[in-house]
Structure formats: C-alpha cells, structure tokens
Steps between C-alpha positions, in 0.01 A plus 500: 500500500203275592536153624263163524625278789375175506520341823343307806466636864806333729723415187795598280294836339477669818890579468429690164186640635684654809784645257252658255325670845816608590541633150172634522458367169102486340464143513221232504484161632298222318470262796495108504408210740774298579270326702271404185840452287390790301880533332501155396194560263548565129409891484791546739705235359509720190596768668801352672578173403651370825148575666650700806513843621554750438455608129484913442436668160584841506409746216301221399839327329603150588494346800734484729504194768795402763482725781861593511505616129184724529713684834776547265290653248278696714883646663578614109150654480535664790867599579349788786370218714737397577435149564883409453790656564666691209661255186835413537571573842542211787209563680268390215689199449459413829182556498428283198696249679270466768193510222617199273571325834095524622421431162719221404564314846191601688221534251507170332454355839120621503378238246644218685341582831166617365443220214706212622362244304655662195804379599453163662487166311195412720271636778672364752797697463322859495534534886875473495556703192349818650677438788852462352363820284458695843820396617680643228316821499559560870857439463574769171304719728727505747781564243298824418428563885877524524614719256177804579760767514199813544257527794223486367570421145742261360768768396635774710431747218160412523180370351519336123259283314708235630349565898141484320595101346624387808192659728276298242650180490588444848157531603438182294545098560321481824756623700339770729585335841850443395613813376455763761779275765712455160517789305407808673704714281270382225205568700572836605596574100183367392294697731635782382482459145108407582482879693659632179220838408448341100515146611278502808156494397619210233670260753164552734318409210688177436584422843257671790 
C-alpha cells in the first residue's frame, strides 16, 4: 500500500506520520504552512472539509481525515505492527481508553489556547480563555500522569500507537516549563517514543 499524508510540521499529522515509519509503510507527505493558514485555503478545503490535519489517501481512494480513525485503519492494514494490542483482549481496550481520552479531553484543548479569539465574544477576553484552556489541559494531564502503568511507555506490555498520540500532543500548548516538574512519566515516555529506530529521524525533523 502507498499513502499521501497531508500534514504540517508540529501538528496532528505527525502522529500518523510516526505510525506509518513505524510501519515502515511507503508514504509521502504533502506539507502545509500553518503559519500561512495553508489548510484554510480552498484546494485543501476540498480535500478535507474541516480544513485541519491530517488528511491521508492511500491507494489513491478517499481520504481519510481524524487522526484517531486513520490509526485504526492503518492497525487493520497492518495487523504485524503491532501498533495495538491484539482485538478483543483488555489490553487494547485499555489502550484505546487512554487514546479517545488524548483525543477527546486533551486535543480539543489546542484550538482554544492557540486561536483564542475563536472562542471569545471580544478581544478582551482572549487572554483569559487560553488561560482557563491551559488550566484544563494541565489538570487531564495529570489524570493521565497517574494512571502510566509502563516505564517508559504508558502500558506495561509495552509500546502502542497510543504512546506515539500522547508523545505528540503533550509537547503542544506551550507547556514546556511545566511539564518536566508535572509529568515526568510522560516525559520519560515521550523521549522514548522520539528514540524509537522508524520514528527518530521523523520527530528530529519536526522537532530538532
């Protein structure tokens, strides 16, 4: 299978780009500006009509966007990855747990501290928006903190695509002084999903 990853450096892509290098999948990444609002324009809007990433085509069929449904089907495509645990037993429910919790509770918390003003009724609420947003995050962060049950990864059985989505989103909402007295358990299992042999060269790429 071939795959077409659209995506921005920093965002929401570079979980499915990490799980395609640890697939080792042939893949190619169309890349976009965040900074120059590149996904907002009409070509992209076309593509995927919420005008976020990520969006990946593979076999050139239809596009897939939301980052959690592309893991799910790059898990079916690729069963030998192993990038959850095996269907039907506990550990992959757990481990889905923990993935709809980033994406649902953690995620959504992004917008509101990067683009404030989406959600205020004027400009001079922005400020305390994003800082009610940051509050929040940091404290479903700590729920996660608690329940790490693996050193370094989230599980005890080891790494899953779920250890790549947190890794990726933690690093996000301006919180790099915070985390490393907070969360060190998330800090030592993003680390190590960065030193990862398939995912290495593409974190460096997207984070130095």
């Amino acid at each position: 299978m071939t795959y077409v990853l659209y995506g921005a450096r920093r965002s929401g892509s570079l979980v499915v780009e990490c799980a395609l290098a640890e697939i080792g999948a042939d893949y190619e990444v169309q890349e976009l500006s965040l900074r120059d609002a590149e996904q907002r324009r009409a070509e992209y809007e076309a593509i995927n009509p919420q005008r976020k990433v990520p969006a990946l085509f593979i076999d050139g069929g239809p596009v897939i966007t939301e980052s959690v449904a592309i893991l799910l089907t790059l898990d079916e495509h690729h069963p030998e990855a192993g990038l959850l645990p095996p269907k039907g037993s506990i550990r992959r429910a757990q481990s889905l747990r923990w993935l709809l919790f980033a994406a649902t509770e953690i995620y959504p918390l992004v917008e509101i501290n990067d683009y404030p003003e989406r959600f205020a009724v004027d400009s001079d609420g922005t400020e305390s928006i994003r800082e009610r947003a940051r509050a929040i995050w940091r404290t479903r962060w700590l729920v996660v903190e608690e329940n790490v049950g693996g050193d370094p990864y989230f599980s005890r059985d080891g790494f899953s695509v779920t250890d790549i989505y947190l890794a990726v989103v933690s690093r996000w909402a301006h919180q790099g002084e915070w985390r490393p007295a907070h969360l060190p358990k998330i800090e030592r299992l993003a680390a190590a999903v960065a030193a990862r042999p398939a995912i290495a060269s593409v974190w460096a790429r997207h984070f130095g």
